[in-house]
Amino acid sequence: MLGKRPVLSMLAEVNTASERSHNLILIGFMGTGKTTVGKRVARSLGFRFVDTDALIVKKAGKSIPKIFEDDGETEFRALETKVLRECAGKTGQVISTGGGIVTIDENRPLLKEAGYVIWLKAEAEVIYERVRRNRERPLLHTANPEETIKKLLDSRVSLYKECADFTIATDNLTMEETCFGVTECARLALEPT
Ligand code: S3P
């Protein structure tokens, strides 16, 4: 309950996204809840839910770790841009994106054109606790995943900032509070006044 007050006060800052496509896009590092939040928010808004990672897996016909293993990160990123371009051509969607989507120069203007962009932010320590038991993220298959998270996060923060219309720090929010904040932001930003 306590978390709701900061979320509500943040809503005063929401700008509308009238000239852009009618989509809500969630960006942020691995483990920030983009997929879980995206699914719930899509239901609340009556939007379609799409997840760029899931679309990549469908296109490639194999899992993300297998794409990285067989074809390398470059091929994964090429598929990611292709999928993002396809999503950007449609409307009425909540689009959850992979954590590294902002690292490709071409993707950042595409994200902004695609709709209203919310950055789900979290500190490295919180991210590590959330992802440590999951083996689906090849970039974290390193000797010291916590250190890898810190380095990757440092290198990406400015890129998330560049793309985001709005930022929500999720560290101390429950999933329900984050969903509430995202849904209300999206309503203010995307619905006609
Ligand atoms: C990646 C994040 C993953 C997935 C891939 C690469 C990244 O998505 O796209 O493993 O570079 O941060 P999530 O952010 O949904 O875990």
PDB file of C-alpha atoms and ligand atoms in Angstrom:
ATOM      1  CA  MET A   1       0.000   0.000   0.000  1.00  0.00           C
ATOM      2  CA  LEU A   2       2.802   2.431   0.919  1.00  0.00           C
ATOM      3  CA  GLY A   3       4.248   2.116  -2.581  1.00  0.00           C
ATOM      4  CA  LYS A   4       1.107   3.488  -4.179  1.00  0.00           C
ATOM      5  CA  ARG A   5       1.648   7.035  -2.993  1.00  0.00           C
ATOM      6  CA  PRO A   6       4.931   7.577  -4.925  1.00  0.00           C
ATOM      7  CA  VAL A   7       3.397   5.971  -7.997  1.00  0.00           C
ATOM      8  CA  LEU A   8       0.380   8.267  -7.803  1.00  0.00           C
ATOM      9  CA  SER A   9       2.477  11.388  -7.332  1.00  0.00           C
ATOM     10  CA  MET A  10       4.591  10.399 -10.342  1.00  0.00           C
ATOM     11  CA  LEU A  11       1.505  10.293 -12.537  1.00  0.00           C
ATOM     12  CA  ALA A  12       1.286  14.080 -12.492  1.00  0.00           C
ATOM     13  CA  GLU A  13       4.356  14.113 -14.760  1.00  0.00           C
ATOM     14  CA  VAL A  14       2.963  11.947 -17.552  1.00  0.00           C
ATOM     15  CA  ASN A  15       3.010  13.517 -21.000  1.00  0.00           C
ATOM     16  CA  THR A  16       0.758  12.350 -23.787  1.00  0.00           C
ATOM     17  CA  ALA A  17       2.019  10.486 -26.837  1.00  0.00           C
ATOM     18  CA  SER A  18      -0.583  11.675 -29.290  1.00  0.00           C
ATOM     19  CA  GLU A  19       1.579  11.892 -32.426  1.00  0.00           C
ATOM     20  CA  ARG A  20       2.994   8.404 -32.054  1.00  0.00           C
ATOM     21  CA  SER A  21       1.610   4.915 -32.569  1.00  0.00           C
ATOM     22  CA  HIS A  22      -0.958   3.768 -30.070  1.00  0.00           C
ATOM     23  CA  ASN A  23       1.183   1.213 -28.224  1.00  0.00           C
ATOM     24  CA  LEU A  24       2.696   0.921 -24.785  1.00  0.00           C
ATOM     25  CA  ILE A  25       6.305  -0.274 -24.765  1.00  0.00           C
ATOM     26  CA  LEU A  26       8.092  -1.621 -21.700  1.00  0.00           C
ATOM     27  CA  ILE A  27      11.879  -1.386 -21.645  1.00  0.00           C
ATOM     28  CA  GLY A  28      14.368  -2.217 -18.894  1.00  0.00           C
ATOM     29  CA  PHE A  29      17.039  -4.618 -17.772  1.00  0.00           C
ATOM     30  CA  MET A  30      16.496  -8.376 -17.438  1.00  0.00           C
ATOM     31  CA  GLY A  31      14.466  -9.229 -14.359  1.00  0.00           C
ATOM     32  CA  THR A  32      12.585  -5.962 -14.037  1.00  0.00           C
ATOM     33  CA  GLY A  33       9.223  -7.661 -14.625  1.00  0.00           C
ATOM     34  CA  LYS A  34       8.499  -6.431 -18.177  1.00  0.00           C
ATOM     35  CA  THR A  35       6.747  -9.628 -19.281  1.00  0.00           C
ATOM     36  CA  THR A  36       4.656 -10.227 -16.145  1.00  0.00           C
ATOM     37  CA  VAL A  37       3.698  -6.556 -15.896  1.00  0.00           C
ATOM     38  CA  GLY A  38       3.066  -6.292 -19.637  1.00  0.00           C
ATOM     39  CA  LYS A  39       0.615  -9.219 -19.651  1.00  0.00           C
ATOM     40  CA  ARG A  40      -1.416  -7.828 -16.754  1.00  0.00           C
ATOM     41  CA  VAL A  41      -1.420  -4.253 -18.050  1.00  0.00           C
ATOM     42  CA  ALA A  42      -2.509  -5.423 -21.512  1.00  0.00           C
ATOM     43  CA  ARG A  43      -5.498  -7.143 -19.904  1.00  0.00           C
ATOM     44  CA  SER A  44      -6.424  -3.979 -17.955  1.00  0.00           C
ATOM     45  CA  LEU A  45      -6.151  -1.757 -21.020  1.00  0.00           C
ATOM     46  CA  GLY A  46      -7.804  -4.190 -23.422  1.00  0.00           C
ATOM     47  CA  PHE A  47      -4.632  -4.165 -25.555  1.00  0.00           C
ATOM     48  CA  ARG A  48      -2.923  -7.144 -27.209  1.00  0.00           C
ATOM     49  CA  PHE A  49       0.196  -8.401 -25.398  1.00  0.00           C
ATOM     50  CA  VAL A  50       3.364  -9.058 -27.388  1.00  0.00           C
ATOM     51  CA  ASP A  51       6.823  -9.958 -26.176  1.00  0.00           C
ATOM     52  CA  THR A  52       9.783  -9.426 -28.513  1.00  0.00           C
ATOM     53  CA  ASP A  53      11.709 -12.375 -27.005  1.00  0.00           C
ATOM     54  CA  ALA A  54       8.764 -14.724 -27.595  1.00  0.00           C
ATOM     55  CA  LEU A  55       8.406 -13.476 -31.197  1.00  0.00           C
ATOM     56  CA  ILE A  56      12.137 -14.056 -31.792  1.00  0.00           C
ATOM     57  CA  VAL A  57      11.875 -17.617 -30.432  1.00  0.00           C
ATOM     58  CA  LYS A  58       8.922 -18.239 -32.752  1.00  0.00           C
ATOM     59  CA  LYS A  59      10.747 -16.819 -35.793  1.00  0.00           C
ATOM     60  CA  ALA A  60      13.958 -18.730 -35.111  1.00  0.00           C
ATOM     61  CA  GLY A  61      12.212 -21.940 -34.084  1.00  0.00           C
ATOM     62  CA  LYS A  62      14.539 -22.319 -31.096  1.00  0.00           C
ATOM     63  CA  SER A  63      15.133 -20.978 -27.599  1.00  0.00           C
ATOM     64  CA  ILE A  64      17.129 -17.818 -26.855  1.00  0.00           C
ATOM     65  CA  PRO A  65      20.081 -19.725 -25.328  1.00  0.00           C
ATOM     66  CA  LYS A  66      20.132 -21.929 -28.477  1.00  0.00           C
ATOM     67  CA  ILE A  67      20.074 -18.872 -30.808  1.00  0.00           C
ATOM     68  CA  PHE A  68      23.044 -17.401 -28.920  1.00  0.00           C
ATOM     69  CA  GLU A  69      24.850 -20.761 -28.999  1.00  0.00           C
ATOM     70  CA  ASP A  70      24.228 -21.610 -32.677  1.00  0.00           C
ATOM     71  CA  ASP A  71      24.124 -18.190 -34.333  1.00  0.00           C
ATOM     72  CA  GLY A  72      25.662 -15.704 -31.860  1.00  0.00           C
ATOM     73  CA  GLU A  73      24.426 -12.473 -30.304  1.00  0.00           C
ATOM     74  CA  THR A  74      24.679 -10.534 -33.607  1.00  0.00           C
ATOM     75  CA  GLU A  75      22.084 -12.790 -35.241  1.00  0.00           C
ATOM     76  CA  PHE A  76      19.876 -12.529 -32.130  1.00  0.00           C
ATOM     77  CA  ARG A  77      20.038  -8.710 -32.338  1.00  0.00           C
ATOM     78  CA  ALA A  78      19.207  -8.766 -36.056  1.00  0.00           C
ATOM     79  CA  LEU A  79      16.088 -10.832 -35.307  1.00  0.00           C
ATOM     80  CA  GLU A  80      15.216  -8.473 -32.449  1.00  0.00           C
ATOM     81  CA  THR A  81      15.316  -5.425 -34.746  1.00  0.00           C
ATOM     82  CA  LYS A  82      13.208  -7.242 -37.351  1.00  0.00           C
ATOM     83  CA  VAL A  83      10.588  -8.159 -34.737  1.00  0.00           C
ATOM     84  CA  LEU A  84      10.561  -4.620 -33.301  1.00  0.00           C
ATOM     85  CA  ARG A  85      10.030  -3.150 -36.770  1.00  0.00           C
ATOM     86  CA  GLU A  86       7.072  -5.489 -37.301  1.00  0.00           C
ATOM     87  CA  CYS A  87       5.542  -4.561 -33.925  1.00  0.00           C
ATOM     88  CA  ALA A  88       6.038  -0.838 -34.597  1.00  0.00           C
ATOM     89  CA  GLY A  89       3.801  -1.162 -37.650  1.00  0.00           C
ATOM     90  CA  LYS A  90       0.782  -2.199 -35.576  1.00  0.00           C
ATOM     91  CA  THR A  91      -1.247  -0.509 -32.844  1.00  0.00           C
ATOM     92  CA  GLY A  92      -3.191  -1.417 -29.695  1.00  0.00           C
ATOM     93  CA  GLN A  93      -0.381  -3.467 -28.189  1.00  0.00           C
ATOM     94  CA  VAL A  94       1.569  -3.661 -24.961  1.00  0.00           C
ATOM     95  CA  ILE A  95       5.072  -4.589 -26.165  1.00  0.00           C
ATOM     96  CA  SER A  96       7.500  -6.100 -23.657  1.00  0.00           C
ATOM     97  CA  THR A  97      11.051  -5.935 -24.956  1.00  0.00           C
ATOM     98  CA  GLY A  98      14.306  -7.771 -24.249  1.00  0.00           C
ATOM     99  CA  GLY A  99      16.684  -5.956 -21.901  1.00  0.00           C
ATOM    100  CA  GLY A 100      19.299  -5.342 -24.596  1.00  0.00           C
ATOM    101  CA  ILE A 101      17.004  -3.896 -27.259  1.00  0.00           C
ATOM    102  CA  VAL A 102      18.229  -0.351 -26.543  1.00  0.00           C
ATOM    103  CA  THR A 103      21.856  -1.258 -27.339  1.00  0.00           C
ATOM    104  CA  ILE A 104      21.269  -1.245 -31.095  1.00  0.00           C
ATOM    105  CA  ASP A 105      21.314   2.323 -32.464  1.00  0.00           C
ATOM    106  CA  GLU A 106      18.588   1.635 -35.006  1.00  0.00           C
ATOM    107  CA  ASN A 107      16.201   0.372 -32.313  1.00  0.00           C
ATOM    108  CA  ARG A 108      16.066   3.498 -30.153  1.00  0.00           C
ATOM    109  CA  PRO A 109      14.230   5.785 -32.617  1.00  0.00           C
ATOM    110  CA  LEU A 110      12.089   2.773 -33.586  1.00  0.00           C
ATOM    111  CA  LEU A 111      11.007   2.303 -29.955  1.00  0.00           C
ATOM    112  CA  LYS A 112      10.014   5.942 -29.681  1.00  0.00           C
ATOM    113  CA  GLU A 113       8.067   5.842 -32.945  1.00  0.00           C
ATOM    114  CA  ALA A 114       6.317   2.656 -31.839  1.00  0.00           C
ATOM    115  CA  GLY A 115       4.530   4.306 -28.928  1.00  0.00           C
ATOM    116  CA  TYR A 116       4.727   5.441 -25.314  1.00  0.00           C
ATOM    117  CA  VAL A 117       7.848   4.023 -23.640  1.00  0.00           C
ATOM    118  CA  ILE A 118       8.023   3.166 -19.934  1.00  0.00           C
ATOM    119  CA  TRP A 119      11.339   2.136 -18.384  1.00  0.00           C
ATOM    120  CA  LEU A 120      11.011  -0.354 -15.530  1.00  0.00           C
ATOM    121  CA  LYS A 121      14.115   0.335 -13.498  1.00  0.00           C
ATOM    122  CA  ALA A 122      15.806  -1.663 -10.697  1.00  0.00           C
ATOM    123  CA  GLU A 123      19.155  -1.669  -8.900  1.00  0.00           C
ATOM    124  CA  ALA A 124      21.733  -4.339  -9.816  1.00  0.00           C
ATOM    125  CA  GLU A 125      21.422  -6.144  -6.454  1.00  0.00           C
ATOM    126  CA  VAL A 126      17.645  -6.426  -6.814  1.00  0.00           C
ATOM    127  CA  ILE A 127      18.000  -7.663 -10.401  1.00  0.00           C
ATOM    128  CA  TYR A 128      20.524 -10.306  -9.332  1.00  0.00           C
ATOM    129  CA  GLU A 129      18.155 -11.664  -6.675  1.00  0.00           C
ATOM    130  CA  ARG A 130      15.349 -11.822  -9.235  1.00  0.00           C
ATOM    131  CA  VAL A 131      17.300 -13.607 -12.004  1.00  0.00           C
ATOM    132  CA  ARG A 132      19.871 -15.771 -10.202  1.00  0.00           C
ATOM    133  CA  ARG A 133      17.926 -19.044 -10.496  1.00  0.00           C
ATOM    134  CA  ASN A 134      16.964 -18.632 -14.149  1.00  0.00           C
ATOM    135  CA  ARG A 135      19.203 -20.190 -16.850  1.00  0.00           C
ATOM    136  CA  GLU A 136      17.359 -18.699 -19.853  1.00  0.00           C
ATOM    137  CA  ARG A 137      19.596 -15.620 -20.125  1.00  0.00           C
ATOM    138  CA  PRO A 138      22.827 -16.471 -21.974  1.00  0.00           C
ATOM    139  CA  LEU A 139      24.499 -13.119 -21.245  1.00  0.00           C
ATOM    140  CA  LEU A 140      24.461 -14.056 -17.550  1.00  0.00           C
ATOM    141  CA  HIS A 141      26.160 -17.439 -18.045  1.00  0.00           C
ATOM    142  CA  THR A 142      29.415 -16.006 -16.684  1.00  0.00           C
ATOM    143  CA  ALA A 143      31.686 -16.804 -13.744  1.00  0.00           C
ATOM    144  CA  ASN A 144      30.306 -13.823 -11.810  1.00  0.00           C
ATOM    145  CA  PRO A 145      26.769 -12.964 -12.974  1.00  0.00           C
ATOM    146  CA  GLU A 146      26.318 -10.256 -10.329  1.00  0.00           C
ATOM    147  CA  GLU A 147      29.356  -8.394 -11.660  1.00  0.00           C
ATOM    148  CA  THR A 148      28.125  -8.924 -15.234  1.00  0.00           C
ATOM    149  CA  ILE A 149      24.768  -7.397 -14.302  1.00  0.00           C
ATOM    150  CA  LYS A 150      26.498  -4.337 -12.787  1.00  0.00           C
ATOM    151  CA  LYS A 151      28.675  -3.793 -15.874  1.00  0.00           C
ATOM    152  CA  LEU A 152      25.869  -4.320 -18.396  1.00  0.00           C
ATOM    153  CA  LEU A 153      23.494  -2.123 -16.398  1.00  0.00           C
ATOM    154  CA  ASP A 154      26.096   0.682 -16.187  1.00  0.00           C
ATOM    155  CA  SER A 155      26.611   0.564 -19.936  1.00  0.00           C
ATOM    156  CA  ARG A 156      22.847   0.671 -20.647  1.00  0.00           C
ATOM    157  CA  VAL A 157      21.401   3.177 -18.174  1.00  0.00           C
ATOM    158  CA  SER A 158      21.911   6.177 -20.474  1.00  0.00           C
ATOM    159  CA  LEU A 159      20.321   4.254 -23.367  1.00  0.00           C
ATOM    160  CA  TYR A 160      17.183   3.399 -21.362  1.00  0.00           C
ATOM    161  CA  LYS A 161      17.015   7.035 -20.276  1.00  0.00           C
ATOM    162  CA  GLU A 162      17.282   8.215 -23.880  1.00  0.00           C
ATOM    163  CA  CYS A 163      14.275   6.102 -24.923  1.00  0.00           C
ATOM    164  CA  ALA A 164      12.014   6.473 -21.901  1.00  0.00           C
ATOM    165  CA  ASP A 165       8.995   8.773 -21.750  1.00  0.00           C
ATOM    166  CA  PHE A 166       8.482   7.728 -18.153  1.00  0.00           C
ATOM    167  CA  THR A 167      10.468   5.770 -15.559  1.00  0.00           C
ATOM    168  CA  ILE A 168       9.250   3.631 -12.677  1.00  0.00           C
ATOM    169  CA  ALA A 169      11.743   2.436 -10.040  1.00  0.00           C
ATOM    170  CA  THR A 170      10.425  -1.029  -9.189  1.00  0.00           C
ATOM    171  CA  ASP A 171      12.850  -1.954  -6.367  1.00  0.00           C
ATOM    172  CA  ASN A 172      10.407  -1.347  -3.521  1.00  0.00           C
ATOM    173  CA  LEU A 173       7.160  -1.900  -5.370  1.00  0.00           C
ATOM    174  CA  THR A 174       5.117  -5.094  -5.388  1.00  0.00           C
ATOM    175  CA  MET A 175       4.116  -6.467  -8.783  1.00  0.00           C
ATOM    176  CA  GLU A 176       0.587  -5.115  -8.181  1.00  0.00           C
ATOM    177  CA  GLU A 177       1.916  -1.619  -7.459  1.00  0.00           C
ATOM    178  CA  THR A 178       4.095  -1.642 -10.567  1.00  0.00           C
ATOM    179  CA  CYS A 179       1.140  -2.800 -12.688  1.00  0.00           C
ATOM    180  CA  PHE A 180      -1.034  -0.076 -11.188  1.00  0.00           C
ATOM    181  CA  GLY A 181       1.571   2.613 -11.970  1.00  0.00           C
ATOM    182  CA  VAL A 182       2.137   1.389 -15.518  1.00  0.00           C
ATOM    183  CA  THR A 183      -1.585   1.036 -16.279  1.00  0.00           C
ATOM    184  CA  GLU A 184      -2.452   4.506 -15.033  1.00  0.00           C
ATOM    185  CA  CYS A 185       0.494   6.076 -16.897  1.00  0.00           C
ATOM    186  CA  ALA A 186      -0.580   4.344 -20.065  1.00  0.00           C
ATOM    187  CA  ARG A 187      -4.180   5.492 -19.661  1.00  0.00           C
ATOM    188  CA  LEU A 188      -3.086   9.108 -19.222  1.00  0.00           C
ATOM    189  CA  ALA A 189      -0.572   8.973 -22.051  1.00  0.00           C
ATOM    190  CA  LEU A 190      -2.500   7.005 -24.642  1.00  0.00           C
ATOM    191  CA  GLU A 191      -6.182   7.531 -24.128  1.00  0.00           C
ATOM    192  CA  PRO A 192      -7.829  10.471 -25.891  1.00  0.00           C
ATOM    193  CA  THR A 193      -8.689  13.329 -23.527  1.00  0.00           C
TER     194      THR A 193
HETATM  195  C1  S3P B   1      18.832  -9.774 -23.034  1.00  0.00           C
HETATM  196  C2  S3P B   1      17.656  -9.861 -22.332  1.00  0.00           C
HETATM  197  C3  S3P B   1      16.712 -10.966 -22.489  1.00  0.00           C
HETATM  198  C4  S3P B   1      16.836 -11.565 -23.901  1.00  0.00           C
HETATM  199  C5  S3P B   1      18.265 -11.949 -24.194  1.00  0.00           C
HETATM  200  C6  S3P B   1      19.211 -10.746 -24.110  1.00  0.00           C
HETATM  201  C7  S3P B   1      19.749  -8.636 -22.769  1.00  0.00           C
HETATM  202  O1  S3P B   1      15.366 -10.521 -22.293  1.00  0.00           O
HETATM  203  O2  S3P B   1      16.376 -10.653 -24.863  1.00  0.00           O
HETATM  204  O3  S3P B   1      18.644 -12.956 -23.288  1.00  0.00           O
HETATM  205  O4  S3P B   1      20.634  -8.356 -23.602  1.00  0.00           O
HETATM  206  O5  S3P B   1      19.587  -7.976 -21.722  1.00  0.00           O
HETATM  207  P1  S3P B   1      14.740 -10.144 -20.826  1.00  0.00           P
HETATM  208  O6  S3P B   1      15.110  -8.721 -20.555  1.00  0.00           O
HETATM  209  O7  S3P B   1      13.271 -10.306 -21.045  1.00  0.00           O
HETATM  210  O8  S3P B   1      15.302 -11.111 -19.852  1.00  0.00           O
END
